[in-house]
């Protein structure tokens, strides 16, 4: 029942954003350890994603990435490298997503109402229910492809 409520709330939230905030800037963090990537499943979505979220006022992209990594999975990032900035034109919105990579981080157990599951997956054996954009970024990483001039389509 709670999951249905959260999905309905998310559906409404996305429609409201189309009107009041049609452009967003967010971050995603590819946390890689021993040829595995850490993914999260949100309580209001069915697919697996990198940890991440939107930026806040007066927050840099790096600060947002570090904050989101800690909030969602309890990750403290020692290193952080920009992989690329992507544009997603979806549902009448314009989302700009900065994707970072961290291979040196520590995890502490953290509970967040927004996160249903946190799991490491082999880079070459992602879950079937992975979000398409996340799958493409992992494939890009595995193939050594970064967006030309740092920018690409989600």
Backbone as ProteinMPNN parsed JSONL, in Angstrom:
{"seq_chain_A": "XXXXXXXXXXXXXXXXXXXXXXXXXXXXXXXXXXXXXXXXXXXXXXXXXXXXXXXXXXXXXXXXXXXXXXXXXXXXXXXXXXXXXXXXXXXXXXXXXXXXXXXXXXXXXXXXXXXXXXXXXXXXXXXXXXXXXXXXXXXXXXXXXXXXXXXXXX", "coords_chain_A": {"N_chain_A": [[0.822, -1.193, 0.0], [1.942, 1.229, 0.849], [3.925, 1.543, -1.079], [2.419, 1.873, -3.435], [1.165, 4.27, -2.845], [3.444, 5.983, -2.712], [4.375, 5.783, -5.364], [2.215, 6.908, -6.732], [2.256, 9.484, -5.666], [4.773, 10.279, -6.628], [4.25, 10.248, -9.387], [2.409, 12.382, -9.586], [4.053, 14.442, -8.639], [6.044, 14.6, -10.661], [4.509, 15.531, -12.814], [3.743, 18.06, -11.848], [6.247, 19.249, -11.706], [6.82, 19.524, -14.43], [5.413, 21.805, -15.093], [6.123, 23.86, -13.2], [8.883, 23.676, -12.839], [10.505, 23.266, -15.354], [13.107, 22.804, -16.161], [15.898, 21.079, -14.987], [18.747, 20.424, -12.876], [20.873, 17.899, -12.105], [22.633, 15.219, -10.374], [24.422, 12.131, -10.739], [26.021, 9.299, -9.376], [28.505, 7.069, -10.14], [29.458, 4.476, -8.442], [32.136, 2.497, -8.091], [33.567, -0.619, -7.389], [35.851, -3.207, -7.225], [35.2, -4.207, -9.873], [32.462, -3.996, -9.78], [29.332, -2.265, -9.619], [27.571, 0.076, -7.676], [24.16, 0.181, -7.19], [20.905, 1.689, -6.782], [17.511, 1.167, -5.772], [14.66, 2.988, -5.881], [11.916, 3.767, -3.657], [9.728, 4.588, -5.041], [10.024, 4.002, -7.696], [10.534, 1.549, -10.293], [12.918, 0.747, -11.414], [16.528, 0.225, -11.416], [19.055, 2.508, -10.388], [21.928, 4.777, -10.514], [23.099, 6.152, -7.422], [21.901, 9.425, -6.615], [20.64, 12.749, -7.38], [18.838, 15.873, -7.3], [20.315, 19.189, -7.488], [20.875, 21.629, -4.925], [20.034, 25.003, -3.902], [22.764, 27.267, -4.141], [24.695, 25.257, -4.209], [27.381, 23.372, -5.394], [28.016, 21.197, -8.232], [29.744, 19.143, -7.499], [29.499, 19.203, -4.679], [26.794, 18.499, -4.477], [26.873, 15.882, -5.527], [28.462, 14.558, -3.618], [26.857, 14.917, -1.336], [24.426, 13.617, -2.093], [25.368, 10.983, -2.5], [26.052, 10.284, 0.093], [23.597, 10.675, 1.466], [21.843, 8.836, 0.193], [23.129, 6.274, 0.157], [24.993, 6.186, 2.186], [27.638, 6.731, 1.5], [30.914, 7.934, 1.703], [32.913, 9.888, -0.164], [36.17, 9.597, -1.341], [37.584, 10.088, -3.685], [36.537, 11.772, -6.663], [35.402, 11.992, -9.858], [34.514, 13.735, -12.775], [32.49, 12.282, -15.159], [30.857, 12.918, -17.308], [28.52, 15.283, -18.74], [25.138, 15.155, -19.244], [22.191, 15.492, -21.282], [18.777, 15.153, -20.876], [15.881, 14.929, -22.549], [12.815, 14.615, -21.743], [9.473, 13.746, -21.161], [8.432, 16.392, -21.559], [10.302, 17.908, -20.224], [13.51, 19.344, -19.428], [16.297, 17.894, -18.464], [19.428, 18.168, -16.977], [22.163, 16.219, -16.368], [24.829, 15.549, -14.391], [27.272, 13.183, -14.427], [29.22, 11.421, -12.233], [32.205, 9.616, -11.25], [33.337, 7.433, -8.762], [35.882, 5.623, -7.277], [37.04, 5.239, -4.944], [35.882, 5.029, -1.947], [34.02, 4.99, 1.133], [31.588, 3.03, 2.819], [28.806, 3.325, 4.933], [26.293, 1.827, 6.902], [23.087, 2.881, 6.066], [19.849, 4.133, 6.365], [17.2, 5.212, 4.364], [14.178, 6.726, 3.607], [13.549, 6.953, 0.978], [14.928, 5.042, -0.422], [14.665, 1.781, -1.448], [16.236, -0.469, -1.946], [19.715, -1.32, -1.968], [22.447, -2.279, -3.801], [25.337, -4.063, -4.946], [26.332, -4.743, -8.262], [27.797, -6.829, -10.783], [29.743, -5.16, -13.224], [29.485, -6.087, -15.829], [27.149, -7.535, -15.753], [24.429, -6.481, -15.375], [21.326, -5.706, -13.633], [18.124, -6.797, -14.925], [16.116, -4.925, -14.716], [17.232, -2.36, -14.936], [17.549, 1.173, -15.278], [17.332, 2.651, -18.511], [19.108, 4.817, -19.241], [21.069, 4.639, -17.268], [22.092, 2.109, -17.773], [23.241, 2.642, -20.299], [25.279, 4.444, -19.54], [26.933, 2.805, -17.991], [27.727, 0.967, -19.945], [29.093, 2.728, -21.635], [31.212, 3.418, -19.914], [32.458, 0.881, -19.599], [33.33, 0.497, -22.209], [35.122, 2.503, -22.528], [34.213, 4.985, -23.359], [33.571, 8.37, -23.386], [31.478, 11.276, -23.293], [31.682, 13.421, -26.168], [33.616, 16.312, -25.915], [32.776, 16.4, -23.319], [30.013, 16.511, -23.1], [26.78, 15.036, -23.598], [23.959, 13.094, -24.889], [21.412, 11.785, -22.849]], "CA_chain_A": [[0.0, 0.0, 0.0], [2.838, 2.372, 0.931], [4.602, 1.669, -2.367], [1.447, 2.424, -4.382], [1.018, 5.678, -2.47], [4.653, 6.706, -3.123], [4.399, 5.847, -6.827], [1.192, 7.891, -7.123], [2.796, 10.792, -5.288], [5.847, 10.569, -7.58], [3.586, 10.543, -10.66], [1.882, 13.752, -9.465], [5.218, 15.323, -8.491], [6.664, 14.769, -11.981], [3.618, 16.394, -13.62], [3.85, 19.416, -11.308], [7.559, 19.762, -12.122], [6.729, 19.93, -15.839], [4.85, 23.152, -15.162], [6.796, 24.838, -12.362], [10.338, 23.565, -12.928], [10.719, 22.455, -16.555], [14.535, 22.558, -16.36], [16.528, 20.67, -13.733], [20.161, 20.056, -12.884], [21.067, 16.863, -11.101], [23.874, 14.451, -10.376], [24.405, 10.688, -10.523], [27.363, 8.875, -9.012], [28.845, 5.691, -10.46], [30.344, 3.981, -7.391], [32.703, 1.262, -8.633], [34.498, -1.327, -6.503], [36.111, -4.593, -7.653], [34.431, -4.489, -11.091], [31.036, -3.963, -9.502], [28.776, -0.918, -9.505], [26.52, 0.168, -6.667], [22.908, 0.73, -7.711], [19.812, 1.824, -5.822], [16.135, 1.105, -6.257], [13.857, 3.904, -5.081], [10.622, 3.244, -3.221], [8.679, 5.068, -5.942], [10.355, 3.631, -9.072], [10.768, 0.114, -10.429], [14.214, 0.463, -12.034], [17.76, 0.477, -10.672], [19.741, 3.747, -10.771], [23.047, 5.228, -9.698], [22.666, 7.135, -6.432], [21.959, 10.787, -7.129], [19.454, 13.577, -7.22], [18.924, 17.259, -7.732], [21.162, 20.136, -6.771], [20.175, 22.594, -4.081], [20.524, 26.379, -4.056], [24.128, 27.577, -3.692], [25.439, 24.005, -4.097], [28.078, 22.999, -6.62], [27.74, 19.828, -8.676], [30.536, 18.244, -6.659], [28.846, 19.146, -3.363], [25.55, 17.732, -4.642], [27.227, 14.472, -5.702], [28.902, 14.044, -2.322], [25.691, 14.89, -0.445], [23.501, 12.557, -2.527], [25.995, 9.679, -2.249], [25.936, 10.001, 1.52], [22.185, 10.572, 1.85], [21.162, 7.658, -0.352], [23.765, 4.976, 0.448], [25.984, 6.291, 3.253], [28.982, 6.726, 0.914], [31.813, 9.077, 1.827], [33.742, 9.77, -1.362], [37.53, 10.122, -1.264], [37.851, 10.67, -5.007], [35.337, 12.038, -7.455], [35.801, 12.436, -11.197], [33.389, 13.98, -13.677], [32.478, 11.396, -16.322], [30.244, 13.658, -18.404], [27.259, 15.984, -18.472], [24.181, 14.64, -20.216], [20.898, 16.157, -21.352], [17.659, 14.241, -21.044], [14.661, 15.622, -22.951], [11.845, 13.571, -21.46], [8.219, 14.183, -20.552], [8.352, 17.856, -21.659], [11.276, 18.513, -19.317], [14.916, 19.344, -19.811], [17.131, 17.521, -17.323], [20.872, 18.121, -17.173], [22.642, 15.269, -15.379], [26.282, 15.394, -14.298], [27.598, 11.836, -13.953], [30.542, 11.337, -11.62], [32.706, 8.281, -10.919], [34.194, 7.318, -7.587], [36.381, 4.266, -7.051], [37.619, 5.245, -3.608], [34.823, 5.508, -1.065], [33.65, 4.12, 2.235], [30.139, 2.917, 3.002], [28.275, 2.999, 6.249], [24.885, 1.448, 6.76], [22.236, 4.063, 6.132], [18.457, 3.921, 5.958], [16.585, 6.401, 3.78], [12.811, 6.356, 3.202], [13.486, 7.013, -0.481], [15.67, 3.924, -1.002], [14.129, 0.457, -1.125], [17.311, -1.461, -1.999], [21.062, -0.901, -2.363], [23.117, -3.536, -4.128], [26.417, -4.073, -5.927], [26.147, -5.64, -9.393], [28.943, -6.86, -11.688], [29.61, -4.19, -14.313], [29.079, -6.754, -17.073], [25.932, -8.333, -15.519], [23.501, -5.557, -14.721], [19.98, -6.269, -13.467], [17.222, -6.601, -16.07], [15.277, -3.746, -14.504], [18.062, -1.161, -14.818], [17.081, 2.297, -16.095], [18.081, 2.662, -19.776], [20.22, 5.776, -19.217], [22.104, 4.1, -16.382], [22.698, 1.021, -18.548], [24.109, 3.244, -21.331], [26.477, 5.014, -18.917], [27.814, 1.69, -17.62], [28.31, 0.468, -21.197], [30.091, 3.728, -22.031], [32.361, 3.25, -19.021], [33.138, -0.371, -19.945], [33.932, 0.638, -23.541], [36.048, 3.639, -22.521], [33.602, 6.079, -24.126], [33.03, 9.507, -22.658], [30.858, 12.155, -24.288], [32.571, 14.346, -26.876], [33.713, 17.602, -25.24], [32.194, 16.298, -21.991], [28.552, 16.625, -23.113], [26.12, 14.023, -24.404], [22.531, 12.838, -24.685], [21.171, 10.772, -21.831]], "C_chain_A": [[0.868, 1.259, 0.0], [3.514, 2.628, -0.411], [3.667, 2.269, -3.422], [1.253, 3.91, -4.119], [2.225, 6.492, -2.951], [4.746, 6.831, -4.639], [3.387, 6.863, -7.347], [1.673, 9.303, -6.829], [3.899, 11.22, -6.257], [5.271, 10.957, -8.943], [3.058, 11.984, -10.661], [3.026, 14.758, -9.414], [5.868, 15.621, -9.842], [5.811, 15.685, -12.859], [3.661, 17.837, -13.147], [5.183, 20.044, -11.73], [7.552, 20.233, -13.578], [6.3, 21.389, -15.958], [5.735, 24.165, -14.439], [8.321, 24.79, -12.41], [10.697, 22.703, -14.144], [12.19, 22.153, -16.866], [15.14, 22.177, -15.015], [17.996, 20.332, -13.962], [20.365, 19.063, -11.756], [22.388, 16.146, -11.27], [23.557, 12.966, -10.212], [25.846, 10.277, -10.263], [27.525, 7.394, -9.292], [29.892, 5.253, -9.426], [30.836, 2.601, -7.8], [33.721, 0.686, -7.654], [34.618, -2.767, -6.986], [35.235, -5.014, -8.833], [32.938, -4.652, -10.827], [30.603, -2.508, -9.337], [27.627, -0.95, -8.5], [25.298, 0.855, -7.269], [21.869, 0.79, -6.599], [18.482, 1.666, -6.534], [15.32, 1.977, -5.307], [12.507, 3.282, -4.727], [9.513, 3.574, -4.207], [8.967, 4.77, -7.416], [10.692, 2.148, -9.115], [12.16, -0.239, -10.948], [15.371, 0.792, -11.095], [18.468, 1.703, -11.256], [21.06, 3.877, -10.018], [22.459, 6.09, -8.587], [22.764, 8.532, -7.039], [20.671, 11.524, -6.904], [19.725, 14.991, -7.675], [19.884, 18.088, -6.9], [20.28, 21.067, -5.946], [20.752, 23.99, -4.339], [21.91, 26.528, -3.437], [24.971, 26.318, -3.463], [26.112, 23.711, -5.429], [27.679, 21.575, -7.013], [28.508, 18.826, -7.816], [29.906, 18.1, -5.27], [27.566, 18.32, -3.422], [25.851, 16.239, -4.762], [27.649, 13.859, -4.367], [27.727, 13.92, -1.349], [24.765, 13.734, -0.805], [24.073, 11.163, -2.265], [25.862, 9.312, -0.769], [24.483, 9.8, 1.933], [21.551, 9.255, 1.415], [21.788, 6.336, 0.066], [24.811, 5.029, 1.552], [27.411, 6.281, 2.752], [29.695, 8.044, 1.187], [32.85, 8.91, 0.734], [35.117, 10.394, -1.142], [37.906, 10.769, -2.596], [36.53, 10.826, -5.751], [35.783, 12.642, -8.776], [34.559, 12.625, -12.052], [33.52, 13.073, -14.895], [31.897, 12.109, -17.533], [28.975, 14.343, -17.936], [26.308, 15.639, -19.609], [22.876, 15.43, -20.15], [19.835, 15.115, -21.656], [16.41, 15.064, -21.346], [13.527, 14.605, -22.871], [10.634, 14.183, -20.763], [8.125, 15.715, -20.463], [9.271, 18.588, -20.694], [12.653, 18.503, -19.953], [15.723, 19.078, -18.551], [18.592, 17.512, -17.764], [21.429, 17.28, -16.03], [24.156, 15.168, -15.472], [26.553, 14.02, -13.696], [29.044, 11.839, -13.476], [30.901, 9.875, -11.399], [33.53, 8.401, -9.648], [34.579, 5.859, -7.427], [37.001, 4.139, -5.66], [36.599, 5.88, -2.667], [34.633, 4.518, 0.079], [32.134, 4.142, 2.364], [29.83, 2.664, 4.467], [26.792, 2.695, 6.069], [24.008, 2.67, 6.987], [20.845, 3.686, 5.656], [17.899, 5.252, 5.473], [15.217, 5.976, 3.268], [12.69, 6.242, 1.692], [14.081, 5.768, -1.138], [15.114, 2.593, -0.504], [15.236, -0.585, -1.051], [18.602, -0.819, -2.484], [21.837, -2.182, -2.62], [24.252, -3.303, -5.12], [26.077, -5.099, -7.002], [27.436, -5.672, -10.212], [28.703, -5.877, -12.843], [29.101, -4.837, -15.593], [27.848, -7.646, -16.896], [24.936, -7.49, -14.724], [22.117, -6.194, -14.584], [19.098, -5.969, -14.675], [16.417, -5.315, -15.938], [16.101, -2.475, -14.261], [17.484, -0.067, -15.726], [17.939, 2.388, -17.356], [19.278, 3.62, -19.783], [21.375, 5.298, -18.356], [22.838, 2.962, -17.095], [23.662, 1.589, -19.595], [25.391, 3.815, -20.724], [27.445, 3.919, -18.494], [28.486, 1.124, -18.857], [29.374, 1.437, -21.717], [31.363, 3.563, -21.209], [33.154, 2.004, -19.406], [33.871, -0.283, -21.276], [34.882, 1.829, -23.648], [35.53, 4.843, -23.295], [33.103, 7.154, -23.163], [32.461, 10.462, -23.693], [31.862, 13.147, -24.871], [32.473, 15.722, -26.203], [33.031, 17.595, -23.872], [30.687, 16.313, -21.938], [27.938, 15.557, -24.013], [24.645, 13.934, -24.119], [22.375, 11.681, -23.715], [20.738, 9.479, -22.506]], "O_chain_A": [[0.599, 2.22, -0.721], [3.663, 3.774, -0.834], [4.101, 3.096, -4.224], [1.186, 4.712, -5.051], [2.057, 7.566, -3.529], [5.153, 7.875, -5.148], [3.67, 7.596, -8.295], [1.514, 10.206, -7.65], [3.957, 12.381, -6.662], [5.756, 11.893, -9.578], [3.245, 12.714, -11.634], [2.974, 15.8, -10.068], [6.203, 16.77, -10.131], [6.351, 16.53, -13.574], [3.618, 18.753, -13.969], [5.239, 21.226, -12.069], [8.201, 21.223, -13.917], [6.777, 22.115, -16.831], [6.063, 25.212, -14.998], [8.98, 25.768, -12.055], [11.134, 21.561, -13.998], [12.483, 21.335, -17.738], [14.926, 22.866, -14.017], [18.422, 20.004, -15.07], [20.067, 19.35, -10.597], [23.158, 16.428, -12.188], [22.544, 12.6, -9.617], [26.777, 10.829, -10.85], [26.789, 6.563, -8.76], [31.064, 5.617, -9.527], [30.059, 1.648, -7.853], [34.606, 1.384, -7.161], [33.615, -3.464, -7.14], [34.6, -6.067, -8.789], [32.24, -5.356, -11.557], [31.397, -1.643, -8.967], [26.822, -1.881, -8.481], [25.389, 1.967, -7.79], [21.938, 0.052, -5.615], [18.338, 1.979, -7.715], [15.289, 1.745, -4.099], [12.024, 2.384, -5.416], [8.471, 2.917, -4.214], [8.236, 5.233, -8.292], [11.086, 1.561, -8.107], [12.545, -1.409, -10.924], [15.218, 1.529, -10.122], [18.476, 1.905, -12.47], [21.293, 3.191, -9.023], [21.413, 6.707, -8.788], [23.622, 8.785, -7.885], [19.727, 10.999, -6.313], [20.717, 15.268, -8.35], [20.22, 17.74, -5.768], [19.099, 21.258, -6.238], [21.827, 24.129, -4.922], [22.194, 25.995, -2.365], [25.863, 26.316, -2.614], [25.474, 23.795, -6.479], [27.081, 20.846, -6.222], [27.974, 17.779, -7.451], [29.797, 16.989, -4.751], [27.29, 17.531, -2.519], [25.157, 15.419, -4.161], [27.227, 12.751, -4.033], [27.618, 12.931, -0.624], [24.364, 12.96, 0.065], [23.342, 10.262, -1.854], [25.592, 8.16, -0.431], [24.169, 8.862, 2.665], [20.813, 8.632, 2.178], [21.067, 5.367, 0.307], [25.456, 4.019, 1.831], [28.315, 5.871, 3.479], [29.158, 9.123, 0.937], [33.579, 7.919, 0.701], [35.224, 11.571, -0.799], [38.475, 11.86, -2.628], [35.557, 10.116, -5.501], [36.455, 13.672, -8.808], [33.661, 11.783, -12.056], [34.54, 13.093, -15.583], [32.378, 11.933, -18.652], [28.428, 14.027, -16.879], [26.634, 15.81, -20.784], [22.506, 15.963, -19.104], [19.977, 14.305, -22.572], [15.937, 15.813, -20.491], [13.303, 13.833, -23.803], [10.772, 15.033, -19.884], [7.78, 16.26, -19.415], [9.045, 19.757, -20.381], [12.921, 17.751, -20.89], [15.822, 19.937, -17.674], [18.944, 16.927, -18.789], [21.199, 17.587, -14.86], [24.702, 14.755, -16.495], [26.114, 13.727, -12.584], [29.961, 12.207, -14.21], [30.031, 9.005, -11.365], [34.312, 9.336, -9.477], [33.726, 4.971, -7.437], [37.43, 3.058, -5.257], [36.469, 7.102, -2.599], [35.038, 3.359, -0.009], [31.483, 5.141, 2.058], [30.508, 1.889, 5.142], [26.133, 3.247, 5.187], [24.167, 3.396, 7.969], [20.693, 2.994, 4.65], [18.105, 6.29, 6.103], [15.106, 4.97, 2.567], [11.831, 5.521, 1.184], [13.77, 5.472, -2.292], [15.096, 2.317, 0.695], [15.196, -1.48, -0.207], [18.587, 0.101, -3.302], [21.884, -3.068, -1.767], [24.15, -2.463, -6.015], [25.595, -6.19, -6.698], [28.108, -4.647, -10.33], [27.593, -5.782, -13.367], [28.369, -4.21, -16.359], [27.529, -8.434, -17.787], [24.65, -7.763, -13.559], [21.776, -7.112, -15.329], [19.32, -4.978, -15.371], [16.076, -4.688, -16.941], [15.708, -1.619, -13.469], [16.989, -0.357, -16.816], [19.156, 2.22, -17.28], [20.347, 3.266, -20.28], [22.537, 5.532, -18.688], [24.064, 2.869, -17.026], [24.77, 1.079, -19.76], [26.465, 3.691, -21.313], [28.658, 4.086, -18.625], [29.681, 0.829, -18.834], [30.431, 1.013, -22.184], [32.465, 3.569, -21.756], [34.378, 2.058, -19.525], [34.912, -0.914, -21.457], [35.387, 2.13, -24.73], [36.314, 5.63, -23.825], [32.322, 6.882, -22.251], [32.902, 10.468, -24.843], [32.756, 13.64, -24.184], [31.377, 16.224, -25.957], [32.738, 18.656, -23.322], [30.109, 16.148, -20.863], [28.495, 15.214, -25.055], [24.13, 14.606, -23.225], [23.131, 10.71, -23.766], [20.481, 8.484, -21.828]]}, "name": "protein", "num_of_chains": 1, "seq": "XXXXXXXXXXXXXXXXXXXXXXXXXXXXXXXXXXXXXXXXXXXXXXXXXXXXXXXXXXXXXXXXXXXXXXXXXXXXXXXXXXXXXXXXXXXXXXXXXXXXXXXXXXXXXXXXXXXXXXXXXXXXXXXXXXXXXXXXXXXXXXXXXXXXXXXXXX"}
